[in-house]
mmCIF file of C-alpha atoms and ligand atoms in Angstrom:
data_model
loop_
_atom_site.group_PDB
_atom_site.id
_atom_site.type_symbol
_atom_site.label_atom_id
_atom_site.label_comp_id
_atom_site.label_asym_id
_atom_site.label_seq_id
_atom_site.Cartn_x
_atom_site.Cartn_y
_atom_site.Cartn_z
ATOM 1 C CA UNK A 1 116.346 129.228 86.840
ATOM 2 C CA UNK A 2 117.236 126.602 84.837
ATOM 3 C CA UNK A 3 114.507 123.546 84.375
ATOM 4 C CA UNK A 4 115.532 120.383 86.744
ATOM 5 C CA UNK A 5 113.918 117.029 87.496
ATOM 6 C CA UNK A 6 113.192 115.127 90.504
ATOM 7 C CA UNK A 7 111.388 112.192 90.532
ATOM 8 C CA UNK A 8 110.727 108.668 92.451
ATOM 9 C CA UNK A 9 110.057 105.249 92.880
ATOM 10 C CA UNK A 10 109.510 104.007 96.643
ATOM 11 C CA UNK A 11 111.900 100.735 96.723
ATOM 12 C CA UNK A 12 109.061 98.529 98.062
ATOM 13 C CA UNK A 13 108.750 95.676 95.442
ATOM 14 C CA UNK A 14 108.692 94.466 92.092
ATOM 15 C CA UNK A 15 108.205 97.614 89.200
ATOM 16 C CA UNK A 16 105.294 97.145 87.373
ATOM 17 C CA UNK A 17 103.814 98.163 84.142
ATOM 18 C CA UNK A 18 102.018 101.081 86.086
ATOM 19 C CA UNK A 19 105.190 102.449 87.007
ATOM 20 C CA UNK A 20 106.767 101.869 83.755
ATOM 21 C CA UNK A 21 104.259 103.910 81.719
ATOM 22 C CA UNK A 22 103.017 106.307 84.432
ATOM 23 C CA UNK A 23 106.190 107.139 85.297
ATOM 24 C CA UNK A 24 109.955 105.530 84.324
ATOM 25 C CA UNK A 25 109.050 105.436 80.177
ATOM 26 C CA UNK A 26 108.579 109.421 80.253
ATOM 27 C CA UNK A 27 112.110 109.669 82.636
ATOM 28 C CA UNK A 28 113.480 107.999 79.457
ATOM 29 C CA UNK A 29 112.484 110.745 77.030
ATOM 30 C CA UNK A 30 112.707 113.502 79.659
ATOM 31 C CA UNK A 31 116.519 112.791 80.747
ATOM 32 C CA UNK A 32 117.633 113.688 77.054
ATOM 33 C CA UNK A 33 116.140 117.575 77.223
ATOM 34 C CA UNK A 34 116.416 118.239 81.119
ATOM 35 C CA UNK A 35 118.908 117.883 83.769
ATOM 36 C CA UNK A 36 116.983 114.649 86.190
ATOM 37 C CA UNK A 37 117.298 113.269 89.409
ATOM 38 C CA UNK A 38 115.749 109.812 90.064
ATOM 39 C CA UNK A 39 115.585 108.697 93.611
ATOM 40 C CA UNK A 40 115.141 105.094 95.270
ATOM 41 C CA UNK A 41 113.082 106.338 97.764
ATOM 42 C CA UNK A 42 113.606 104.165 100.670
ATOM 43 C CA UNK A 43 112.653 107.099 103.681
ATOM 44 C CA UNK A 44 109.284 106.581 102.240
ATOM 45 C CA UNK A 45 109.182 102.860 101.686
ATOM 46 C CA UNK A 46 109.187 102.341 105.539
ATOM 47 C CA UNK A 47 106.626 104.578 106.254
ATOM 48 C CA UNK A 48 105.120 100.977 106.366
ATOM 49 C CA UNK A 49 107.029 97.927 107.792
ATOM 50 C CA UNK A 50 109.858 96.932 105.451
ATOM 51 C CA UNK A 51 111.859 93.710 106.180
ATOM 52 C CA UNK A 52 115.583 95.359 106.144
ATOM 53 C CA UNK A 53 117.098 92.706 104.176
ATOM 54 C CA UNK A 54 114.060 92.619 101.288
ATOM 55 C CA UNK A 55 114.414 96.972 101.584
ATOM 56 C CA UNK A 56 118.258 96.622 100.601
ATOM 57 C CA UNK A 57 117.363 94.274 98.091
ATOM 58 C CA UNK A 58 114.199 96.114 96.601
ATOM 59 C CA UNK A 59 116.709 99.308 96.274
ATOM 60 C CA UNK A 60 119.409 97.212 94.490
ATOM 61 C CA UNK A 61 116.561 95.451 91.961
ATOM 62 C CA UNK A 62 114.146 99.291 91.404
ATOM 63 C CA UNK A 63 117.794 100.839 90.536
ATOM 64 C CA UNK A 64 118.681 97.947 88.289
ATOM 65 C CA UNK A 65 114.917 98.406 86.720
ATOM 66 C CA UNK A 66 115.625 102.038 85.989
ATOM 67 C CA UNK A 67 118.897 101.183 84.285
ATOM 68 C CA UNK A 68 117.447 98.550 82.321
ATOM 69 C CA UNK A 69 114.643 101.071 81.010
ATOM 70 C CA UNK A 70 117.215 102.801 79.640
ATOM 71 C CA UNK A 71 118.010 105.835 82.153
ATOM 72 C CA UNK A 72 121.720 106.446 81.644
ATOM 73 C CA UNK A 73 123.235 107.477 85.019
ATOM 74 C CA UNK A 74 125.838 109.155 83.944
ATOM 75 C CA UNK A 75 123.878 111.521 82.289
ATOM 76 C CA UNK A 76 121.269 111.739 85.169
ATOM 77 C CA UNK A 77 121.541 111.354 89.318
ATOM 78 C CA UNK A 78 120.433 108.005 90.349
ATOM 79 C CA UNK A 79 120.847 107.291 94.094
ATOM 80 C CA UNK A 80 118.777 106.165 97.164
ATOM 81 C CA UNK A 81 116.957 109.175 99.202
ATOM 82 C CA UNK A 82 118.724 107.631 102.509
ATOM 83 C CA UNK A 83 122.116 108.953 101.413
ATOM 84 C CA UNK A 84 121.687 112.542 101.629
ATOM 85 C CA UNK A 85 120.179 113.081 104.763
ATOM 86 C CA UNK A 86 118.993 116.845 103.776
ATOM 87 C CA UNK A 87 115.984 115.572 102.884
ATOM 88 C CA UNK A 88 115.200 114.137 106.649
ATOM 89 C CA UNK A 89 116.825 117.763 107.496
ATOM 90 C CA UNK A 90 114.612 119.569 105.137
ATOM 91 C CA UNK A 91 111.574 117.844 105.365
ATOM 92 C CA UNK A 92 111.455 118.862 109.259
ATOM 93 C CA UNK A 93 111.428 122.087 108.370
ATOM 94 C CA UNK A 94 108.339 122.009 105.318
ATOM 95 C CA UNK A 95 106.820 119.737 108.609
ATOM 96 C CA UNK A 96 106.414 123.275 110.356
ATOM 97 C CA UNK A 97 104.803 125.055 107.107
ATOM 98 C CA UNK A 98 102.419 123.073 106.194
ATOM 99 C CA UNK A 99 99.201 122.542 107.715
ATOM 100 C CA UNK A 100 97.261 119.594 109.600
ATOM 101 C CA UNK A 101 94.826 120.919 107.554
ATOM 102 C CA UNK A 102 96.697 120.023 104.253
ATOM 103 C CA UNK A 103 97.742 116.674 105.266
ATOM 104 C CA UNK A 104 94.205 115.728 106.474
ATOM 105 C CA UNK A 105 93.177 115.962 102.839
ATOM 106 C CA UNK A 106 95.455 113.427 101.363
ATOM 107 C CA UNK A 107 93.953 110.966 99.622
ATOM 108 C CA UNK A 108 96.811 108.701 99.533
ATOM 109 C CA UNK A 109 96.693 108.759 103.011
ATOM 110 C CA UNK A 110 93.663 107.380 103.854
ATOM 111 C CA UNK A 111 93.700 104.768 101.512
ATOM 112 C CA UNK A 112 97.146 103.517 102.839
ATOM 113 C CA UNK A 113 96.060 103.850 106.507
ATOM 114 C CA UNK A 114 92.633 102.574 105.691
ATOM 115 C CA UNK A 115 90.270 101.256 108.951
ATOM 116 C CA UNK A 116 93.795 100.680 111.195
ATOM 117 C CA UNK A 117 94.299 104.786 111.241
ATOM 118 C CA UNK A 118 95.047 105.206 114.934
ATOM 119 C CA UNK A 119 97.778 102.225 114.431
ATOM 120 C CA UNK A 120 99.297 104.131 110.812
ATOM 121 C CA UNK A 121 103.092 105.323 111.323
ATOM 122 C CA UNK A 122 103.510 109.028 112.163
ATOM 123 C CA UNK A 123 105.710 108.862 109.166
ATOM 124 C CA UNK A 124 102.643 107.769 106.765
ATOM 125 C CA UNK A 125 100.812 110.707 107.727
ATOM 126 C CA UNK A 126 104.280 113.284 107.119
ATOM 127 C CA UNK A 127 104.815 111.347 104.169
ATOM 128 C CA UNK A 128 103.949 114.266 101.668
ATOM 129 C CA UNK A 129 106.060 116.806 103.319
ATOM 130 C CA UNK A 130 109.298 114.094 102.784
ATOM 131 C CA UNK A 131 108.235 114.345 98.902
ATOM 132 C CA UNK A 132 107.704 118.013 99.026
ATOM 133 C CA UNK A 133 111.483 118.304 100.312
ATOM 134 C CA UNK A 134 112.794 116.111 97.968
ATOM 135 C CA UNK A 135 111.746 117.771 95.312
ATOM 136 C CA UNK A 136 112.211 121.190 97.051
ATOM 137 C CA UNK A 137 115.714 120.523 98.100
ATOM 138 C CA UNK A 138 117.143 120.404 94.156
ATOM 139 C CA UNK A 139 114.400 123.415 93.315
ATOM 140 C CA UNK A 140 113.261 121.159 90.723
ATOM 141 C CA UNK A 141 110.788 122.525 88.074
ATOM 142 C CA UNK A 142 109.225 119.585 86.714
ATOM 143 C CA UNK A 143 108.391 116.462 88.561
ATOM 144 C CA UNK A 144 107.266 112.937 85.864
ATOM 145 C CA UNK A 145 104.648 111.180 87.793
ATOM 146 C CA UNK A 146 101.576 109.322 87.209
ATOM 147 C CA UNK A 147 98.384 110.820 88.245
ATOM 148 C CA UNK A 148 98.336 109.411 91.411
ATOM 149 C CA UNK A 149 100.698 111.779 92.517
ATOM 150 C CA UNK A 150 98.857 114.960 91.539
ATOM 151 C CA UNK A 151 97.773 115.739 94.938
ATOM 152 C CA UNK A 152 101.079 115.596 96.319
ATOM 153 C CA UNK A 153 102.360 117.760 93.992
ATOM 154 C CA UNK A 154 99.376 120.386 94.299
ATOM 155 C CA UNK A 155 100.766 120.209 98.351
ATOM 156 C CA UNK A 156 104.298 120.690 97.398
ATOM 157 C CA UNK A 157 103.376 123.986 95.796
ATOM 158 C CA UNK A 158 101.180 125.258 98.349
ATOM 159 C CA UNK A 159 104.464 123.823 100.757
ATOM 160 C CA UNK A 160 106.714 126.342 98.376
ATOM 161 C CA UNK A 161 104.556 129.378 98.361
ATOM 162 C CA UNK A 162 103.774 129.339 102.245
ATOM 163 C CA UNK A 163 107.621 128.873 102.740
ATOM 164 C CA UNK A 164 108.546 131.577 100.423
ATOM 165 C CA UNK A 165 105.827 133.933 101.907
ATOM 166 C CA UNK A 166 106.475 133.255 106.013
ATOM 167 C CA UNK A 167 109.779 133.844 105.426
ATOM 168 C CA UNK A 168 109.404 136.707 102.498
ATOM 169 C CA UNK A 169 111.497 134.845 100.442
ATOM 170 C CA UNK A 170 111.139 134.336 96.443
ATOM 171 C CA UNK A 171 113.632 130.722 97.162
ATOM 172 C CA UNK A 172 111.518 127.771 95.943
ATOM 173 C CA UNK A 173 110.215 127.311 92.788
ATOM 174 C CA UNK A 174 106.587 126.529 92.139
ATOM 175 C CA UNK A 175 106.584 123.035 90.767
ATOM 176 C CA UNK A 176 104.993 121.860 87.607
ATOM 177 C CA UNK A 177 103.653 118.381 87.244
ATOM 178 C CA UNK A 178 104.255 115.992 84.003
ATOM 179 C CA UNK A 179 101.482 113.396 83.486
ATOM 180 C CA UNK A 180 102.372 112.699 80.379
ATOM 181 C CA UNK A 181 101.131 109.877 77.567
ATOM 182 C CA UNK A 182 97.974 107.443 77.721
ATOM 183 C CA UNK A 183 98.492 105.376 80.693
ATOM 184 C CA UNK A 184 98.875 107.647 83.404
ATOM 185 C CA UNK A 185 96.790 105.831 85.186
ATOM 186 C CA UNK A 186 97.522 102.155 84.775
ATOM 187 C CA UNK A 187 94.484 99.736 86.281
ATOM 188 C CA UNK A 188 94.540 96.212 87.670
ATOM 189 C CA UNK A 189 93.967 93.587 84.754
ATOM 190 C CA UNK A 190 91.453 91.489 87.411
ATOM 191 C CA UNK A 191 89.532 94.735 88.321
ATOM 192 C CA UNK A 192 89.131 97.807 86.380
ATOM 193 C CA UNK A 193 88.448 100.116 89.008
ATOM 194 C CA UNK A 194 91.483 99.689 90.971
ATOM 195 C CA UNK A 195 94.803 101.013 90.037
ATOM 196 C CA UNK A 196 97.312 98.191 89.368
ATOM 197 C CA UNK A 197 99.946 98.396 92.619
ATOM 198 C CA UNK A 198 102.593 96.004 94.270
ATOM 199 C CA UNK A 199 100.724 95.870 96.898
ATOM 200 C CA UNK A 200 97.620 93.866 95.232
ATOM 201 C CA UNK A 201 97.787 89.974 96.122
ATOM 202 C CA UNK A 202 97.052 88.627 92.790
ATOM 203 C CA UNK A 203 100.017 88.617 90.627
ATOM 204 C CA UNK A 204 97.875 88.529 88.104
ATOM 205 C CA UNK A 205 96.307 91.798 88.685
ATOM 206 C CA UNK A 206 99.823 93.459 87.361
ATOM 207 C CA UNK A 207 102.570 93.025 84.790
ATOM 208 C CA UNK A 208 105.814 92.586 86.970
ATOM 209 C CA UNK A 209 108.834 94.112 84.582
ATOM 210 C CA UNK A 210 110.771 91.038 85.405
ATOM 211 C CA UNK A 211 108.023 89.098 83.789
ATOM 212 C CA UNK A 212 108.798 86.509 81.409
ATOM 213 C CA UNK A 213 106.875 86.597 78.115
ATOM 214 C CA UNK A 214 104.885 83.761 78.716
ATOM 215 C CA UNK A 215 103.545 85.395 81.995
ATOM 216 C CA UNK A 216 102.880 88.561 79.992
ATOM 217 C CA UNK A 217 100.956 86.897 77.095
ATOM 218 C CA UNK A 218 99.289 84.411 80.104
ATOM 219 C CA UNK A 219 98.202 87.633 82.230
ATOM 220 C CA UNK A 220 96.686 89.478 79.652
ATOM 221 C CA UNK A 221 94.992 86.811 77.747
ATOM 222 C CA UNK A 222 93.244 86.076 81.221
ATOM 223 C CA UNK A 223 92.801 89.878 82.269
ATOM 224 C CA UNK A 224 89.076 90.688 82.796
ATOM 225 C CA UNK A 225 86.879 92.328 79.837
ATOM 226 C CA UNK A 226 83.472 92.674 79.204
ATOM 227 C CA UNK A 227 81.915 90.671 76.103
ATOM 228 C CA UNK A 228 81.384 93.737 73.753
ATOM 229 C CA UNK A 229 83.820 94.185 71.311
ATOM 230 C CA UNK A 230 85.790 96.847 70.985
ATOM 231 C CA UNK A 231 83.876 100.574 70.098
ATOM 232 C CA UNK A 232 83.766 102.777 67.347
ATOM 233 C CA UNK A 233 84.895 105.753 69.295
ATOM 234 C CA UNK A 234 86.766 106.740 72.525
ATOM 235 C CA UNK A 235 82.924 107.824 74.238
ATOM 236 C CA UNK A 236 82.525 103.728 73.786
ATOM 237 C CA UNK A 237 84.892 103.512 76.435
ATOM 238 C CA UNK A 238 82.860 104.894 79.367
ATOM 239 C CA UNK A 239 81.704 102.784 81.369
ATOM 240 C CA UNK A 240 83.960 99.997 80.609
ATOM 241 C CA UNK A 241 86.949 100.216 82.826
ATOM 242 C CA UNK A 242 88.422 97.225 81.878
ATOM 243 C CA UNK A 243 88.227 97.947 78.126
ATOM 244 C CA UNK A 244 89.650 101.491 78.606
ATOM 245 C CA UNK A 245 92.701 99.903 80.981
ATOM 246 C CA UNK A 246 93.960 97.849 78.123
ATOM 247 C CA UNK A 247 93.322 99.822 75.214
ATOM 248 C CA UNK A 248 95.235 102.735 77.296
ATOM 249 C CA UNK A 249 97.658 100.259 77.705
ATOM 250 C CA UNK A 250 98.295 99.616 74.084
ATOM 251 C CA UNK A 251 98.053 102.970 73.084
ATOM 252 C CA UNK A 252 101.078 103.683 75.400
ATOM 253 C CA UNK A 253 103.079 100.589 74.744
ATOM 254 C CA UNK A 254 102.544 101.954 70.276
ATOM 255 C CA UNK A 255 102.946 105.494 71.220
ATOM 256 C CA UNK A 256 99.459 106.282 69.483
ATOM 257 C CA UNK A 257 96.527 108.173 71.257
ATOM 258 C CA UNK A 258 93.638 106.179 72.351
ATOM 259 C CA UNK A 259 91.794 107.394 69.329
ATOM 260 C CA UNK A 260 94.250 106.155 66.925
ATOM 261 C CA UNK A 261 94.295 102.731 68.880
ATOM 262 C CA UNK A 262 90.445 102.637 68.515
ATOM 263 C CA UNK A 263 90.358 103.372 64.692
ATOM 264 C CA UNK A 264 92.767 100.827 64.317
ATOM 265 C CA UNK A 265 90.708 97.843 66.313
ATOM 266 C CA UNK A 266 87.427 99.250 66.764
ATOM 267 C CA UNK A 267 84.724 96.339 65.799
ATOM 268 C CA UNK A 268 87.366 93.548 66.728
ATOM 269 C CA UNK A 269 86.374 91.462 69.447
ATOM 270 C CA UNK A 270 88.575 91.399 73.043
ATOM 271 C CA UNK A 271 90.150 87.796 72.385
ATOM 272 C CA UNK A 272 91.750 89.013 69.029
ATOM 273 C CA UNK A 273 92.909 92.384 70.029
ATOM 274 C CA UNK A 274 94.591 90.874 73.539
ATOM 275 C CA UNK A 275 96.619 88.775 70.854
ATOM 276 C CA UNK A 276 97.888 91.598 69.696
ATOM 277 C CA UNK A 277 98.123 93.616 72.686
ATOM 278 C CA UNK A 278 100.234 90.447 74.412
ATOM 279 C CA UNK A 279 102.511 90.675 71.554
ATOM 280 C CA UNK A 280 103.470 94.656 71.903
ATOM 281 C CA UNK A 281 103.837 94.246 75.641
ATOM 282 C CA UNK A 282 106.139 90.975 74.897
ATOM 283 C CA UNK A 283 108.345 93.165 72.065
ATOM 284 C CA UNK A 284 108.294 96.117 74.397
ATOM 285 C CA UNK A 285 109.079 94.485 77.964
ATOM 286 C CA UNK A 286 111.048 91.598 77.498
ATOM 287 C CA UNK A 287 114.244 93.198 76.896
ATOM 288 C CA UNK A 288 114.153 95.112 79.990
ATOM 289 C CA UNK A 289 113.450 92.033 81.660
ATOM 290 C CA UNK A 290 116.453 90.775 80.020
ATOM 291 C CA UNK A 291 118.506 93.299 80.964
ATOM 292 C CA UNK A 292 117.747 93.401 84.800
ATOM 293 C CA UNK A 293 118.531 89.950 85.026
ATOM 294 C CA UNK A 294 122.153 90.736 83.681
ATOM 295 C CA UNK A 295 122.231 93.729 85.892
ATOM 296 C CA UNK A 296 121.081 91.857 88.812
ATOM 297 C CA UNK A 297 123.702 89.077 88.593
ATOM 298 C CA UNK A 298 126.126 92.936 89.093
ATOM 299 C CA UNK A 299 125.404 94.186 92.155
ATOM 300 C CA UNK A 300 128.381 95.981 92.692
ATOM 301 C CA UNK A 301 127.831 97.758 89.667
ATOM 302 C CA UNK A 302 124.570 98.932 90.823
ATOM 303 C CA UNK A 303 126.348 99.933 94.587
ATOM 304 C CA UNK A 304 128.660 102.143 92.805
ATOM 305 C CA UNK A 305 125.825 104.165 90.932
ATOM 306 C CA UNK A 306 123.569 104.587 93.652
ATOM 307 C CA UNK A 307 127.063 105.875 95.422
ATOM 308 C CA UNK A 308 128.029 107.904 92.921
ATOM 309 C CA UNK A 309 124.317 108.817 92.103
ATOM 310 C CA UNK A 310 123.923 109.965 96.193
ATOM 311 C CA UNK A 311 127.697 112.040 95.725
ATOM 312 C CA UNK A 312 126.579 113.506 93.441
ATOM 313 C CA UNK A 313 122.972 114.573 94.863
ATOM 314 C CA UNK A 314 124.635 115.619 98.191
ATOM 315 C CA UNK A 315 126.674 118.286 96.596
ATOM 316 C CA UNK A 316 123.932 119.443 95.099
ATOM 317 C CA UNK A 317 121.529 119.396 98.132
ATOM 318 C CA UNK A 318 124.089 121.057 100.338
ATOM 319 C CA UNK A 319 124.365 124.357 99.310
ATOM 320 C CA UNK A 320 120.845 125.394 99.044
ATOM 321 C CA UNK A 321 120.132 123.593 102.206
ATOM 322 C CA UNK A 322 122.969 125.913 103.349
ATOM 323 C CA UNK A 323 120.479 129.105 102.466
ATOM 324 C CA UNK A 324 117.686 126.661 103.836
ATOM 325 C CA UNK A 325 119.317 126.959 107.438
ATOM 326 C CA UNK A 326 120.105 130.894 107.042
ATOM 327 C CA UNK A 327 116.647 131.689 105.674
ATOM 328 C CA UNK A 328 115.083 129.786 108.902
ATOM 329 C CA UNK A 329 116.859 131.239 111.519
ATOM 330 C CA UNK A 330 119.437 128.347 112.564
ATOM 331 C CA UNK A 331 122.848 128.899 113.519
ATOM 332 C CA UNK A 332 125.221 126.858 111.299
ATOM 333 C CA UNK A 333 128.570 126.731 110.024
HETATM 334 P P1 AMP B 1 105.191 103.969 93.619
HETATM 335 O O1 AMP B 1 105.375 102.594 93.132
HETATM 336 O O2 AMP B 1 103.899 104.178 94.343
HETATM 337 O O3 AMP B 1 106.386 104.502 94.348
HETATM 338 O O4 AMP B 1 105.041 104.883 92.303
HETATM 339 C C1 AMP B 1 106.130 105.275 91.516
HETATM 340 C C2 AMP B 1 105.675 106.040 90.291
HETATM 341 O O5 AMP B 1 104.852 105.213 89.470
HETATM 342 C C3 AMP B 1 104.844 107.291 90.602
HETATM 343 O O6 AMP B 1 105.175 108.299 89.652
HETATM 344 C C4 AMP B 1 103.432 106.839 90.404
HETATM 345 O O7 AMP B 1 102.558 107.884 90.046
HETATM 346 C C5 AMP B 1 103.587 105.851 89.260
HETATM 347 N N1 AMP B 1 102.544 104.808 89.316
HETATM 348 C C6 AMP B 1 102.372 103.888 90.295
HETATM 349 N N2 AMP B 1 101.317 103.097 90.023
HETATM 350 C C7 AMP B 1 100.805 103.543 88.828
HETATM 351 C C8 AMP B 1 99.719 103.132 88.000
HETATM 352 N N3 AMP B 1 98.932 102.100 88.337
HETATM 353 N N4 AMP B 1 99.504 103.815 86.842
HETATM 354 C C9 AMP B 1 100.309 104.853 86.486
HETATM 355 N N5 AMP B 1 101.348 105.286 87.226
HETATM 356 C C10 AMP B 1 101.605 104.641 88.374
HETATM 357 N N1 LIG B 2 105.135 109.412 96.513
HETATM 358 C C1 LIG B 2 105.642 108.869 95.290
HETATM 359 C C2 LIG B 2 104.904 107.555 94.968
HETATM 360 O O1 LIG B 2 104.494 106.842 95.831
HETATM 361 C C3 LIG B 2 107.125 108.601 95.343
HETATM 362 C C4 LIG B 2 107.909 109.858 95.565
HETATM 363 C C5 LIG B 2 108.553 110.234 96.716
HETATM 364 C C6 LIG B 2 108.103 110.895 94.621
HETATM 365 N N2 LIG B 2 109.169 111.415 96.531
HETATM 366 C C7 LIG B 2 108.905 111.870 95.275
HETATM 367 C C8 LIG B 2 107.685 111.102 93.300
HETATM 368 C C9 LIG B 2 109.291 113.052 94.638
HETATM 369 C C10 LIG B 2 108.064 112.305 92.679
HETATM 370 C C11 LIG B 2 108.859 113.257 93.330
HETATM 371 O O2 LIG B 2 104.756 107.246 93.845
#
């Protein structure tokens, strides 16, 4: 089987530096050695109330984002999950294999849903078994997430190998996770122990990608630390969230470990090494800002990818959703 990618980026608001290093930054790297599909996915996104208008535009501006980060869609699929309605189709089906039991366990879940459970969407609860069949529905081998997503993923497999054994089938692959540099787990600059998401009311809890440099430098010179300075190893981390989140964040951003980043600054106090940590994010981000707002003034530009990017996915999708049908049972063309 040859190795394929599938990943995604719900279409739900502004990209942030979580996504960037937890996810898009490795789609970069990964898109020259594999074969990659990256998905807008908008099914999910209104698994909680989206404004239609703001959805459109939020798939338009994450698209533009992943462009601007350098994916090249020529060379990979880039499209919205909406226009290839296999995974709907398929994601019915992996509905009926997995288990209440499976779904009651997902973390993601309950934070989403939170106190208003009764009132969540049907669809919030499903919600892993839609990723499962996008991922399933290409037989993709590796999937570039941040660590977030690790649970999902350990449910897609279990979602594969219950398929494959009701139906005695060897059809989906098992799929393999890629949590890859030192910022798979990007935190919010105003609180250490809570990951940094669009969904967070203080702006200046997370580095938009649209970001100008001045509210780069501005949000990390004011992002929370403790007084210490910084330590003389990586064990002088725990127990400092805050200190870990940025020097994880620099450490990404330089392509270094965290060790390296430590022997580099260890001694120097917070104030200094923000200085130096605004100027890396500035010379790292700013041109992607740059180029979104050029691609964003081109929104037919970014129509006719997604189009293309969705053609393209759909004649992929159809023929194994072809053997999908037969393996099931259904009657089909
Ligand atoms: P989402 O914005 O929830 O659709 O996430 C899109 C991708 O970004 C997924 O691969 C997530 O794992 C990743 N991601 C989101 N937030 C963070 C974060 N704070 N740190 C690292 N990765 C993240
Ligand atoms: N659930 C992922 C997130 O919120 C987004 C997603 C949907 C995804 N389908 C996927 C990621 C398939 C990887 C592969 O971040």
């Amino acid at each position: 089987m040859t190795d394929r990618i599938f990943s995604g980026v719900q279409p739900t608001g502004n990209l942030h530096l979580g996504n960037y290093l937890g996810a898009i930054r490795n789609w970069v790297r990964l898109q020259n050695e594999y074969e990659c599909l990256f998905c807008l996915v908008d099914m999910h996104a209104i698994t909680i109330w989206q404004d239609p208008l703001e959805l459109a535009a939020n798939t338009r501006e994450v698209a533009a984002g992943f462009l601007a980060a350098g994916i090249d869609p020529v060379r990979c699929i880039v499209f919205n999950q909406s226009r290839v309605p296999a995974h709907a189709e398929l994601a019915w089906i992996l509905n009926c294999t997995a288990r209440l039991g499976w779904l009651n366990r997902m973390t993601q879940f309950k934070e989403k849903a939170g106190k208003q459970r009764e009132n969540a969407s049907v669809g919030l609860y499903a919600y892993p078994c839609l990723m499962a069949a996008d991922i399933l529905l290409y037989k993709a081998t590796h999937v570039p997430v941040g660590e977030d997503q690790k649970q999902h993923l350990e449910l897609t497999r279990d979602v594969a190998q219950k398929f494959n054994s009701d139906y005695g089938v060897d059809f989906f692959p098992l799929t393999e996770p890629l949590i890859l540099g030192a910022a798979t787990r990007v935190m919010s600059l105003r609180d250490g122990t809570k990951k940094m998401s669009k969904s967070e009311p203080s702006e200046f809890s997370r580095i938009n990608l649209t970001d100008t440099a001045d509210a780069i430098a501005d949000k990390i010179r004011k992002a929370r630390t403790d007084p210490a300075p910084l330590p003389e190893t990586t064990a002088g981390l725990e127990g400092r969230p805050e200190a870990a989140n940025l020097v994880g964040i620099y450490a990404a951003l330089s392509d270094q470990s965290v060790a390296e980043t430590i022997a580099r600054f260890s001694g120097r106090l917070f104030s200094d090494f923000k200085g130096e940590l605004a100027d890396l994010a500035v010379a790292k981000l700013d041109p992607i800002a740059s180029e979104m707002r050029r691609l964003r003034a081109d929104s037919g530009y970014i129509d006719q990818v997604l189009r293309d990017g969705g053609a393209r996915a759909r004649a992929l999708a159809e023929p194994l959703m072809t053997e999908v049908r037969r393996i099931v049972g259904f009657l089909a063309e």
